[in-house]
mmCIF file of C-alpha atoms and ligand atoms in Angstrom:
data_model
loop_
_atom_site.group_PDB
_atom_site.id
_atom_site.type_symbol
_atom_site.label_atom_id
_atom_site.label_comp_id
_atom_site.label_asym_id
_atom_site.label_seq_id
_atom_site.Cartn_x
_atom_site.Cartn_y
_atom_site.Cartn_z
ATOM 1 C CA UNK A 1 92.546 -44.602 -109.343
ATOM 2 C CA UNK A 2 92.631 -41.365 -111.347
ATOM 3 C CA UNK A 3 95.968 -40.663 -109.806
ATOM 4 C CA UNK A 4 97.284 -44.064 -110.909
ATOM 5 C CA UNK A 5 96.166 -43.468 -114.506
ATOM 6 C CA UNK A 6 97.868 -40.057 -114.525
ATOM 7 C CA UNK A 7 101.051 -41.577 -113.167
ATOM 8 C CA UNK A 8 101.058 -44.252 -115.856
ATOM 9 C CA UNK A 9 100.592 -41.560 -118.548
ATOM 10 C CA UNK A 10 103.565 -39.670 -117.163
ATOM 11 C CA UNK A 11 105.532 -42.905 -117.259
ATOM 12 C CA UNK A 12 104.857 -43.464 -120.958
ATOM 13 C CA UNK A 13 106.114 -40.045 -122.003
ATOM 14 C CA UNK A 14 109.807 -39.830 -122.695
ATOM 15 C CA UNK A 15 111.842 -37.408 -120.638
ATOM 16 C CA UNK A 16 115.394 -36.107 -120.824
ATOM 17 C CA UNK A 17 117.157 -35.114 -117.611
ATOM 18 C CA UNK A 18 119.710 -32.386 -118.303
ATOM 19 C CA UNK A 19 122.188 -31.143 -115.698
ATOM 20 C CA UNK A 20 123.794 -27.731 -116.204
ATOM 21 C CA UNK A 21 120.618 -26.648 -118.000
ATOM 22 C CA UNK A 22 120.674 -23.049 -116.739
ATOM 23 C CA UNK A 23 123.233 -21.943 -119.313
ATOM 24 C CA UNK A 24 125.369 -22.694 -122.367
ATOM 25 C CA UNK A 25 125.533 -26.188 -123.833
ATOM 26 C CA UNK A 26 123.035 -27.658 -121.351
ATOM 27 C CA UNK A 27 120.407 -25.023 -122.175
ATOM 28 C CA UNK A 28 120.860 -25.645 -125.914
ATOM 29 C CA UNK A 29 120.583 -29.411 -125.456
ATOM 30 C CA UNK A 30 117.337 -28.803 -123.547
ATOM 31 C CA UNK A 31 115.957 -26.770 -126.474
ATOM 32 C CA UNK A 32 117.088 -29.352 -129.017
ATOM 33 C CA UNK A 33 115.658 -32.387 -127.237
ATOM 34 C CA UNK A 34 112.407 -30.522 -126.475
ATOM 35 C CA UNK A 35 112.078 -29.909 -130.231
ATOM 36 C CA UNK A 36 112.567 -33.660 -130.739
ATOM 37 C CA UNK A 37 109.568 -34.528 -128.581
ATOM 38 C CA UNK A 38 111.205 -35.111 -125.207
ATOM 39 C CA UNK A 39 109.832 -33.584 -122.042
ATOM 40 C CA UNK A 40 112.648 -31.981 -120.136
ATOM 41 C CA UNK A 41 113.738 -32.209 -116.495
ATOM 42 C CA UNK A 42 116.085 -29.259 -115.993
ATOM 43 C CA UNK A 43 118.567 -28.997 -113.180
ATOM 44 C CA UNK A 44 121.183 -26.490 -111.975
ATOM 45 C CA UNK A 45 121.535 -24.152 -108.973
ATOM 46 C CA UNK A 46 120.015 -20.990 -110.537
ATOM 47 C CA UNK A 47 116.258 -21.528 -110.314
ATOM 48 C CA UNK A 48 115.386 -18.256 -112.109
ATOM 49 C CA UNK A 49 117.404 -19.262 -115.175
ATOM 50 C CA UNK A 50 115.768 -22.687 -115.270
ATOM 51 C CA UNK A 51 112.305 -21.129 -114.977
ATOM 52 C CA UNK A 52 113.026 -18.698 -117.862
ATOM 53 C CA UNK A 53 114.178 -21.547 -120.092
ATOM 54 C CA UNK A 54 111.319 -23.850 -119.103
ATOM 55 C CA UNK A 55 108.792 -21.217 -120.225
ATOM 56 C CA UNK A 56 110.327 -21.183 -123.713
ATOM 57 C CA UNK A 57 110.443 -24.948 -124.269
ATOM 58 C CA UNK A 58 107.756 -26.627 -126.404
ATOM 59 C CA UNK A 59 107.512 -29.478 -123.902
ATOM 60 C CA UNK A 60 106.476 -30.410 -120.398
ATOM 61 C CA UNK A 61 109.196 -29.459 -117.974
ATOM 62 C CA UNK A 62 110.221 -30.094 -114.396
ATOM 63 C CA UNK A 63 112.627 -27.758 -112.614
ATOM 64 C CA UNK A 64 114.927 -29.285 -110.034
ATOM 65 C CA UNK A 65 117.335 -27.056 -108.135
ATOM 66 C CA UNK A 66 120.393 -28.906 -106.865
ATOM 67 C CA UNK A 67 124.056 -28.344 -106.168
ATOM 68 C CA UNK A 68 125.461 -31.477 -107.770
ATOM 69 C CA UNK A 69 128.858 -31.077 -106.123
ATOM 70 C CA UNK A 70 127.091 -32.737 -103.180
ATOM 71 C CA UNK A 71 126.552 -36.514 -103.354
ATOM 72 C CA UNK A 72 123.285 -36.355 -101.384
ATOM 73 C CA UNK A 73 121.900 -33.824 -103.861
ATOM 74 C CA UNK A 74 122.766 -36.129 -106.776
ATOM 75 C CA UNK A 75 120.826 -38.892 -105.026
ATOM 76 C CA UNK A 76 117.950 -36.504 -104.278
ATOM 77 C CA UNK A 77 117.842 -35.565 -107.972
ATOM 78 C CA UNK A 78 117.441 -39.227 -108.897
ATOM 79 C CA UNK A 79 114.547 -39.510 -106.425
ATOM 80 C CA UNK A 80 112.953 -36.306 -107.783
ATOM 81 C CA UNK A 81 112.462 -37.916 -111.201
ATOM 82 C CA UNK A 82 111.551 -41.433 -110.051
ATOM 83 C CA UNK A 83 108.005 -41.001 -111.439
ATOM 84 C CA UNK A 84 109.269 -39.957 -114.898
ATOM 85 C CA UNK A 85 110.278 -42.162 -117.805
ATOM 86 C CA UNK A 86 113.808 -40.807 -118.206
ATOM 87 C CA UNK A 87 115.226 -42.055 -121.514
ATOM 88 C CA UNK A 88 118.104 -39.612 -121.799
ATOM 89 C CA UNK A 89 120.529 -38.409 -119.136
ATOM 90 C CA UNK A 90 122.803 -35.506 -120.043
ATOM 91 C CA UNK A 91 125.611 -34.853 -117.558
ATOM 92 C CA UNK A 92 126.526 -31.322 -118.591
ATOM 93 C CA UNK A 93 127.082 -29.389 -115.338
ATOM 94 C CA UNK A 94 130.708 -28.440 -114.923
ATOM 95 C CA UNK A 95 133.265 -25.674 -114.735
ATOM 96 C CA UNK A 96 136.968 -24.944 -115.134
ATOM 97 C CA UNK A 97 139.603 -22.760 -113.514
ATOM 98 C CA UNK A 98 142.879 -21.498 -114.930
ATOM 99 C CA UNK A 99 146.094 -21.012 -113.001
ATOM 100 C CA UNK A 100 149.011 -22.915 -111.580
ATOM 101 C CA UNK A 101 147.875 -25.991 -109.658
ATOM 102 C CA UNK A 102 149.221 -24.988 -106.233
ATOM 103 C CA UNK A 103 147.941 -21.401 -106.486
ATOM 104 C CA UNK A 104 144.326 -22.321 -107.218
ATOM 105 C CA UNK A 105 142.104 -22.700 -104.170
ATOM 106 C CA UNK A 106 142.010 -26.318 -103.002
ATOM 107 C CA UNK A 107 138.312 -26.311 -102.071
ATOM 108 C CA UNK A 108 137.450 -24.960 -105.528
ATOM 109 C CA UNK A 109 139.493 -27.732 -107.191
ATOM 110 C CA UNK A 110 137.759 -30.371 -105.069
ATOM 111 C CA UNK A 111 134.392 -28.851 -105.997
ATOM 112 C CA UNK A 112 135.430 -29.011 -109.674
ATOM 113 C CA UNK A 113 136.298 -32.686 -109.321
ATOM 114 C CA UNK A 114 132.977 -33.328 -107.565
ATOM 115 C CA UNK A 115 130.898 -31.653 -110.265
ATOM 116 C CA UNK A 116 132.959 -32.712 -113.325
ATOM 117 C CA UNK A 117 133.680 -36.305 -112.230
ATOM 118 C CA UNK A 118 131.780 -37.508 -109.166
ATOM 119 C CA UNK A 119 128.316 -36.194 -110.109
ATOM 120 C CA UNK A 120 128.390 -37.868 -113.579
ATOM 121 C CA UNK A 121 129.745 -41.026 -111.924
ATOM 122 C CA UNK A 122 126.845 -41.147 -109.432
ATOM 123 C CA UNK A 123 124.113 -40.235 -111.922
ATOM 124 C CA UNK A 124 125.445 -42.557 -114.630
ATOM 125 C CA UNK A 125 125.607 -45.396 -112.092
ATOM 126 C CA UNK A 126 122.010 -44.886 -110.971
ATOM 127 C CA UNK A 127 120.403 -44.290 -114.373
ATOM 128 C CA UNK A 128 122.419 -46.922 -116.230
ATOM 129 C CA UNK A 129 120.909 -49.619 -114.011
ATOM 130 C CA UNK A 130 117.398 -48.463 -115.005
ATOM 131 C CA UNK A 131 118.326 -48.143 -118.678
ATOM 132 C CA UNK A 132 119.918 -51.603 -118.749
ATOM 133 C CA UNK A 133 116.879 -53.119 -117.039
ATOM 134 C CA UNK A 134 114.669 -51.697 -119.808
ATOM 135 C CA UNK A 135 117.406 -52.171 -122.462
ATOM 136 C CA UNK A 136 116.656 -48.630 -123.578
ATOM 137 C CA UNK A 137 118.111 -45.200 -122.953
ATOM 138 C CA UNK A 138 121.116 -43.013 -123.585
ATOM 139 C CA UNK A 139 123.658 -41.083 -121.536
ATOM 140 C CA UNK A 140 125.573 -38.087 -122.857
ATOM 141 C CA UNK A 141 128.534 -37.062 -120.723
ATOM 142 C CA UNK A 142 129.722 -33.581 -121.606
ATOM 143 C CA UNK A 143 133.495 -33.926 -121.357
ATOM 144 C CA UNK A 144 135.830 -31.767 -123.473
ATOM 145 C CA UNK A 145 138.617 -31.924 -126.031
ATOM 146 C CA UNK A 146 140.713 -31.425 -122.854
ATOM 147 C CA UNK A 147 139.733 -34.996 -122.021
ATOM 148 C CA UNK A 148 141.522 -36.281 -125.121
ATOM 149 C CA UNK A 149 144.860 -34.665 -124.331
ATOM 150 C CA UNK A 150 147.516 -35.839 -121.881
ATOM 151 C CA UNK A 151 147.541 -33.198 -119.127
ATOM 152 C CA UNK A 152 146.897 -29.475 -119.351
ATOM 153 C CA UNK A 153 149.350 -27.309 -117.420
ATOM 154 C CA UNK A 154 147.689 -24.147 -116.031
ATOM 155 C CA UNK A 155 144.369 -25.992 -116.021
ATOM 156 C CA UNK A 156 145.554 -29.276 -114.531
ATOM 157 C CA UNK A 157 142.503 -30.354 -112.549
ATOM 158 C CA UNK A 158 140.076 -29.421 -115.324
ATOM 159 C CA UNK A 159 141.998 -31.471 -117.919
ATOM 160 C CA UNK A 160 142.322 -34.385 -115.502
ATOM 161 C CA UNK A 161 138.598 -34.245 -114.709
ATOM 162 C CA UNK A 162 137.646 -34.382 -118.379
ATOM 163 C CA UNK A 163 140.142 -37.194 -119.079
ATOM 164 C CA UNK A 164 138.445 -39.099 -116.251
ATOM 165 C CA UNK A 165 134.999 -38.571 -117.758
ATOM 166 C CA UNK A 166 136.117 -39.510 -121.274
ATOM 167 C CA UNK A 167 137.864 -42.644 -120.039
ATOM 168 C CA UNK A 168 134.925 -43.655 -117.838
ATOM 169 C CA UNK A 169 132.525 -43.230 -120.747
ATOM 170 C CA UNK A 170 134.658 -45.263 -123.177
ATOM 171 C CA UNK A 171 134.943 -48.111 -120.681
ATOM 172 C CA UNK A 172 131.197 -48.235 -119.961
ATOM 173 C CA UNK A 173 130.462 -48.053 -123.717
ATOM 174 C CA UNK A 174 132.608 -51.127 -124.257
ATOM 175 C CA UNK A 175 130.890 -52.988 -121.390
ATOM 176 C CA UNK A 176 127.527 -52.190 -122.993
ATOM 177 C CA UNK A 177 128.698 -53.224 -126.460
ATOM 178 C CA UNK A 178 130.226 -56.494 -125.219
ATOM 179 C CA UNK A 179 127.014 -57.272 -123.314
ATOM 180 C CA UNK A 180 124.841 -56.686 -126.406
ATOM 181 C CA UNK A 181 122.955 -53.834 -124.713
ATOM 182 C CA UNK A 182 120.895 -51.331 -126.703
ATOM 183 C CA UNK A 183 121.750 -48.594 -124.197
ATOM 184 C CA UNK A 184 124.040 -45.887 -125.574
ATOM 185 C CA UNK A 185 126.654 -43.782 -123.824
ATOM 186 C CA UNK A 186 128.858 -41.085 -125.330
ATOM 187 C CA UNK A 187 131.343 -38.419 -124.288
ATOM 188 C CA UNK A 188 130.961 -35.047 -125.976
ATOM 189 C CA UNK A 189 134.432 -33.555 -126.488
ATOM 190 C CA UNK A 190 134.165 -30.040 -127.887
ATOM 191 C CA UNK A 191 136.955 -27.492 -128.111
ATOM 192 C CA UNK A 192 136.033 -23.909 -127.176
ATOM 193 C CA UNK A 193 132.291 -23.157 -127.076
ATOM 194 C CA UNK A 194 130.985 -19.607 -126.554
ATOM 195 C CA UNK A 195 129.151 -19.919 -123.227
ATOM 196 C CA UNK A 196 129.556 -18.528 -119.718
ATOM 197 C CA UNK A 197 132.353 -21.058 -119.142
ATOM 198 C CA UNK A 198 135.084 -18.428 -119.587
ATOM 199 C CA UNK A 199 133.457 -15.972 -117.179
ATOM 200 C CA UNK A 200 133.303 -18.701 -114.547
ATOM 201 C CA UNK A 201 136.904 -19.751 -115.270
ATOM 202 C CA UNK A 202 138.023 -16.107 -115.476
ATOM 203 C CA UNK A 203 139.723 -16.501 -118.872
ATOM 204 C CA UNK A 204 139.530 -15.706 -122.587
ATOM 205 C CA UNK A 205 139.756 -18.397 -125.256
ATOM 206 C CA UNK A 206 142.925 -18.519 -127.314
ATOM 207 C CA UNK A 207 140.980 -20.237 -130.152
ATOM 208 C CA UNK A 208 137.676 -19.177 -131.724
ATOM 209 C CA UNK A 209 134.706 -20.940 -130.168
ATOM 210 C CA UNK A 210 131.687 -22.626 -131.774
ATOM 211 C CA UNK A 211 128.149 -21.730 -130.702
ATOM 212 C CA UNK A 212 126.484 -23.837 -128.009
ATOM 213 C CA UNK A 213 123.581 -24.477 -130.410
ATOM 214 C CA UNK A 214 125.945 -25.979 -133.006
ATOM 215 C CA UNK A 215 127.664 -27.993 -130.267
ATOM 216 C CA UNK A 216 124.299 -29.383 -129.112
ATOM 217 C CA UNK A 217 123.348 -30.293 -132.696
ATOM 218 C CA UNK A 218 126.616 -32.214 -133.196
ATOM 219 C CA UNK A 219 126.149 -33.958 -129.848
ATOM 220 C CA UNK A 220 122.664 -35.196 -130.710
ATOM 221 C CA UNK A 221 123.760 -36.338 -134.180
ATOM 222 C CA UNK A 222 126.760 -38.189 -132.700
ATOM 223 C CA UNK A 223 124.570 -39.903 -130.124
ATOM 224 C CA UNK A 224 122.078 -40.917 -132.839
ATOM 225 C CA UNK A 225 124.938 -42.400 -134.855
ATOM 226 C CA UNK A 226 126.239 -44.426 -131.911
ATOM 227 C CA UNK A 227 129.523 -42.501 -131.650
ATOM 228 C CA UNK A 228 131.239 -42.966 -128.286
ATOM 229 C CA UNK A 229 133.564 -39.959 -128.541
ATOM 230 C CA UNK A 230 131.807 -37.031 -130.188
ATOM 231 C CA UNK A 231 134.065 -34.224 -131.415
ATOM 232 C CA UNK A 232 132.057 -31.430 -133.066
ATOM 233 C CA UNK A 233 134.863 -29.747 -135.000
ATOM 234 C CA UNK A 234 137.114 -31.155 -137.705
ATOM 235 C CA UNK A 235 140.143 -29.167 -136.490
ATOM 236 C CA UNK A 236 139.778 -30.562 -132.955
ATOM 237 C CA UNK A 237 139.377 -34.083 -134.418
ATOM 238 C CA UNK A 238 142.629 -33.621 -136.364
ATOM 239 C CA UNK A 239 144.401 -32.152 -133.347
ATOM 240 C CA UNK A 240 143.425 -35.005 -131.073
ATOM 241 C CA UNK A 241 144.458 -37.536 -133.754
ATOM 242 C CA UNK A 242 147.834 -35.838 -134.303
ATOM 243 C CA UNK A 243 148.643 -35.757 -130.576
ATOM 244 C CA UNK A 244 148.525 -39.561 -130.523
ATOM 245 C CA UNK A 245 151.760 -39.608 -132.513
ATOM 246 C CA UNK A 246 153.559 -36.736 -130.754
ATOM 247 C CA UNK A 247 155.779 -37.348 -127.718
ATOM 248 C CA UNK A 248 153.643 -36.955 -124.568
ATOM 249 C CA UNK A 249 155.997 -34.371 -123.032
ATOM 250 C CA UNK A 250 155.741 -32.183 -126.131
ATOM 251 C CA UNK A 251 151.925 -32.365 -126.189
ATOM 252 C CA UNK A 252 151.729 -31.457 -122.497
ATOM 253 C CA UNK A 253 154.091 -28.501 -122.992
ATOM 254 C CA UNK A 254 152.182 -27.141 -126.024
ATOM 255 C CA UNK A 255 148.843 -27.541 -124.219
ATOM 256 C CA UNK A 256 150.279 -25.623 -121.257
ATOM 257 C CA UNK A 257 151.348 -22.727 -123.499
ATOM 258 C CA UNK A 258 147.873 -22.638 -125.031
ATOM 259 C CA UNK A 259 146.264 -22.380 -121.569
ATOM 260 C CA UNK A 260 148.758 -19.707 -120.487
ATOM 261 C CA UNK A 261 147.564 -17.481 -123.332
ATOM 262 C CA UNK A 262 144.085 -17.483 -121.777
ATOM 263 C CA UNK A 263 145.173 -15.909 -118.518
HETATM 264 N N1 NAP B 1 132.434 -23.763 -123.065
HETATM 265 C C1 NAP B 1 133.441 -24.513 -123.452
HETATM 266 O O1 NAP B 1 134.392 -24.045 -124.124
HETATM 267 C C2 NAP B 1 133.452 -25.979 -123.134
HETATM 268 C C3 NAP B 1 134.300 -26.806 -123.881
HETATM 269 C C4 NAP B 1 134.331 -28.149 -123.602
HETATM 270 C C5 NAP B 1 133.531 -28.664 -122.601
HETATM 271 N N2 NAP B 1 132.734 -27.846 -121.885
HETATM 272 C C6 NAP B 1 131.908 -28.429 -120.800
HETATM 273 O O2 NAP B 1 130.560 -28.180 -121.078
HETATM 274 C C7 NAP B 1 129.816 -28.230 -119.871
HETATM 275 C C8 NAP B 1 128.853 -27.061 -119.834
HETATM 276 O O3 NAP B 1 129.622 -25.867 -119.787
HETATM 277 P P1 NAP B 1 129.200 -24.549 -120.585
HETATM 278 O O4 NAP B 1 130.282 -24.250 -121.528
HETATM 279 O O5 NAP B 1 127.820 -24.648 -121.083
HETATM 280 O O6 NAP B 1 129.365 -23.482 -119.392
HETATM 281 P P2 NAP B 1 128.284 -22.634 -118.581
HETATM 282 O O7 NAP B 1 127.506 -21.791 -119.513
HETATM 283 O O8 NAP B 1 129.079 -21.960 -117.503
HETATM 284 O O9 NAP B 1 127.326 -23.748 -117.930
HETATM 285 C C9 NAP B 1 127.719 -24.531 -116.830
HETATM 286 C C10 NAP B 1 126.497 -25.168 -116.222
HETATM 287 O O10 NAP B 1 126.910 -26.015 -115.123
HETATM 288 C C11 NAP B 1 126.075 -25.720 -114.008
HETATM 289 N N3 NAP B 1 126.784 -25.980 -112.771
HETATM 290 C C12 NAP B 1 128.040 -25.557 -112.432
HETATM 291 N N4 NAP B 1 128.314 -25.946 -111.178
HETATM 292 C C13 NAP B 1 127.234 -26.621 -110.708
HETATM 293 C C14 NAP B 1 126.907 -27.255 -109.479
HETATM 294 N N5 NAP B 1 127.763 -27.264 -108.442
HETATM 295 N N6 NAP B 1 125.707 -27.875 -109.351
HETATM 296 C C15 NAP B 1 124.836 -27.857 -110.375
HETATM 297 N N7 NAP B 1 125.070 -27.278 -111.569
HETATM 298 C C16 NAP B 1 126.260 -26.649 -111.727
HETATM 299 C C17 NAP B 1 125.718 -24.244 -114.159
HETATM 300 O O11 NAP B 1 124.506 -23.950 -113.496
HETATM 301 P P3 NAP B 1 124.341 -23.090 -112.166
HETATM 302 O O12 NAP B 1 125.482 -22.128 -112.092
HETATM 303 O O13 NAP B 1 122.997 -22.438 -112.339
HETATM 304 O O14 NAP B 1 124.349 -24.103 -111.068
HETATM 305 C C18 NAP B 1 125.517 -24.150 -115.660
HETATM 306 O O15 NAP B 1 124.219 -24.535 -116.011
HETATM 307 C C19 NAP B 1 130.846 -28.240 -118.736
HETATM 308 O O16 NAP B 1 130.947 -29.543 -118.221
HETATM 309 C C20 NAP B 1 132.132 -27.828 -119.428
HETATM 310 O O17 NAP B 1 133.274 -28.363 -118.800
HETATM 311 C C21 NAP B 1 132.663 -26.506 -122.131
#
């Protein structure tokens, strides 16, 4: 009986589940939503990083160590939080790699597609059903400004993966809107953000990055305002608008030059 009461208390508290919480944008989103009264379920592969962050958060936390490039681990993550009232899912885990398509390791590119595309697909599919049932909840898919541009030579799979996530999010948002649902979904599309992303990708940015804390703040504000595509910086907003009018071949070529400068 006591156990049942405790479980129902847990159920009433609102929780955010944040993937990629061990670093960068995910860690900052965890801090921000903890300060807004959410309890936080943190997931990534590096347990020590998650434990360090959890200790600093002014909230209840649950640490869940998973490699989300694996479908079964995505499903296990969903099961791990089945007793929690998840009201916000943040799909933030992801990485990039720079180099010519055929020279980059194939397994690494498949892993990138699994983590950047398939994991958000699986988790969004599972949590959206729950959110729609309750007509409450929000999903933030961390895409990229790369997802707004047609192709990205020298970073082809990364750009394609983020275009997939941006497109998927826009389509689901329209299905929700047309169905009169209160559930929100948005794609966060930042330009460069100063995180460990570059170390993982083995590159340097050719443009100055924003801080992950600022990026997280813009993301939360955009989600509050019901924006579907959230672009934190004015210059990236202008760039993505301008590319709509430029010939596709030209945009792809300029994007490729920009990526080449990173190598
Ligand atoms: N930084 C930028 O300039 C930028 C710009 C636009 C979009 N983004 C996007 O923002 C998201 C977060 O990146 P970030 O910039 O914050 O980089 P980051 O500091 O390198 O963080 C990446 C996060 O993803 C997690 N992750 C990577 N592979 C994983 C896997 N197989 N399973 C589970 N978790 C995994 C990492 O955790 P573990 O290593 O502990 O597993 C880490 O927490 C990514 O989706 C990225 O594409 C970044």
